[in-house]
mmCIF file of C-alpha atoms in Angstrom:
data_model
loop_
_atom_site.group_PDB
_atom_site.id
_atom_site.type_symbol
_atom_site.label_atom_id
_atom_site.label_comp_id
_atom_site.label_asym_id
_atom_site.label_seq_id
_atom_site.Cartn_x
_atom_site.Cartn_y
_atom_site.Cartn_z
ATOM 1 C CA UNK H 1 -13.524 17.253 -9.421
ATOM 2 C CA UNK H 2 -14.001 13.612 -8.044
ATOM 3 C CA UNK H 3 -11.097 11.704 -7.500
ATOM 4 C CA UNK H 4 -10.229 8.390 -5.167
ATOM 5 C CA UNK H 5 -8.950 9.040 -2.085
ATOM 6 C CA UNK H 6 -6.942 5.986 -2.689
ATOM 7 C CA UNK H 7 -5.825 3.405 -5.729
ATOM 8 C CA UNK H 8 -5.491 0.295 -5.872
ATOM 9 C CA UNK H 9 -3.692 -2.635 -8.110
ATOM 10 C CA UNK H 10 -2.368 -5.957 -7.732
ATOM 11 C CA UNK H 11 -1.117 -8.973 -9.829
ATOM 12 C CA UNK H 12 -1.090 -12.784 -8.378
ATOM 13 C CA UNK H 13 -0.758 -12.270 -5.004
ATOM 14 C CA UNK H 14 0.133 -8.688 -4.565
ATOM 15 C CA UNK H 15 -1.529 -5.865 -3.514
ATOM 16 C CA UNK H 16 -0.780 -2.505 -3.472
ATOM 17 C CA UNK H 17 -2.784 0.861 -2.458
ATOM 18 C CA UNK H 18 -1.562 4.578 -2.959
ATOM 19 C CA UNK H 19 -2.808 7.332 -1.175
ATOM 20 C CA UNK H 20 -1.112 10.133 -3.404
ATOM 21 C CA UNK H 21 2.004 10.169 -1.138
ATOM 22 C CA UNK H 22 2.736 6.904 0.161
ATOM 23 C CA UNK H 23 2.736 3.579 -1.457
ATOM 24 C CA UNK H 24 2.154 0.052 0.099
ATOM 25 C CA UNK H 25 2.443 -3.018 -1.434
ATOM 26 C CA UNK H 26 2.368 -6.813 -0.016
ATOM 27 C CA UNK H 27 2.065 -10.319 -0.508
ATOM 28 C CA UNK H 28 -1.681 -10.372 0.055
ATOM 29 C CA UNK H 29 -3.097 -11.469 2.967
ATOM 30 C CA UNK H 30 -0.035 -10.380 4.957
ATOM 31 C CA UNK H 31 2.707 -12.657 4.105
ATOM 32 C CA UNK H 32 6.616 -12.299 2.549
ATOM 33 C CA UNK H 33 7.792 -8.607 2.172
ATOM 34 C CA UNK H 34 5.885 -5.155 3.124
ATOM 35 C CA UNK H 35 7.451 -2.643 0.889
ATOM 36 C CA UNK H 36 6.125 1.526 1.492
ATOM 37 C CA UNK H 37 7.698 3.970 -0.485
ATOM 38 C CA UNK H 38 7.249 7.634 -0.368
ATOM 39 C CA UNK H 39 6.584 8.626 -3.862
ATOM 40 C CA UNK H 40 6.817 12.223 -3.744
ATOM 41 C CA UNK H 41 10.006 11.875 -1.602
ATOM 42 C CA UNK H 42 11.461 8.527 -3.605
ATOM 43 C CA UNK H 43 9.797 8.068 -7.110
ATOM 44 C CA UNK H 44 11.634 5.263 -7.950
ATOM 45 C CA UNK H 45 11.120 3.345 -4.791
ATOM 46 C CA UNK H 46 14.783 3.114 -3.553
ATOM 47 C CA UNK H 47 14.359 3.956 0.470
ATOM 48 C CA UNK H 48 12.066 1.027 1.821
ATOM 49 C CA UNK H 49 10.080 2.998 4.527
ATOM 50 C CA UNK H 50 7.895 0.116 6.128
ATOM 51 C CA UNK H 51 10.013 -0.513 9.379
ATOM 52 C CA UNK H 52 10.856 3.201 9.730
ATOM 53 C CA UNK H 53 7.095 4.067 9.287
ATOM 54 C CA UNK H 54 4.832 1.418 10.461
ATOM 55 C CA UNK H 55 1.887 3.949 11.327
ATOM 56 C CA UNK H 56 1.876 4.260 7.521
ATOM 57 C CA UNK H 57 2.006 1.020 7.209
ATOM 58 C CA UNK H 58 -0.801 -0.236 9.489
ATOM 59 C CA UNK H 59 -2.949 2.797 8.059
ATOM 60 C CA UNK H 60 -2.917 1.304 4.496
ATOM 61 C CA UNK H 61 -2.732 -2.357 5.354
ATOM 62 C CA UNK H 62 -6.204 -1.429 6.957
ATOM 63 C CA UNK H 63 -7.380 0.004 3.834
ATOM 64 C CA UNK H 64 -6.389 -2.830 1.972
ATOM 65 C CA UNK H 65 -7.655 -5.270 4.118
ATOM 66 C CA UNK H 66 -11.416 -3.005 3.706
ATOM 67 C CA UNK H 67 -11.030 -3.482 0.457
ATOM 68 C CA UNK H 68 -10.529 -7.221 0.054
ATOM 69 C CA UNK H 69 -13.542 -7.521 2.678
ATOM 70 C CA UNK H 70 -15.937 -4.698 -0.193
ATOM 71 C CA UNK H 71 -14.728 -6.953 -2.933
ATOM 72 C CA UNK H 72 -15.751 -10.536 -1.307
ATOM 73 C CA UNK H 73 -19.250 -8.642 -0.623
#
């Protein structure tokens, strides 16, 4: 079956990608709060994970950074 390796959404200014485990959204590009939540872990996004885990953090920034930079073509 085909599936994305990642999805994304965003409203305004924010953006957020999921990879199936962790979700990371922010004020798009890079400003106010960086919230990451592990969804399996914390599906209703109580434990804010982005200082604890910034590996995470830098990993899907990345990916949403590739995808602003697709998108503009």
């Amino acid at each position: 079956d085909a599936h994305r390796e990642y999805l994304f959404s965003g409203i305004d200014a924010w953006r957020t990608v999921f990879d199936g485990q962790y979700k990371l959204t922010r004020h798009y590009p890079n400003e106010g709060d960086t919230l990451l939540y592990d969804i399996s872990a914390d599906p209703l996004e109580n434990d804010n994970l982005a200082e604890r885990a910034p590996d995470h953090v830098a990993r899907l920034q990345q990916v949403l950074d590739d995808e602003a930079a697709r998108a503009r073509g």
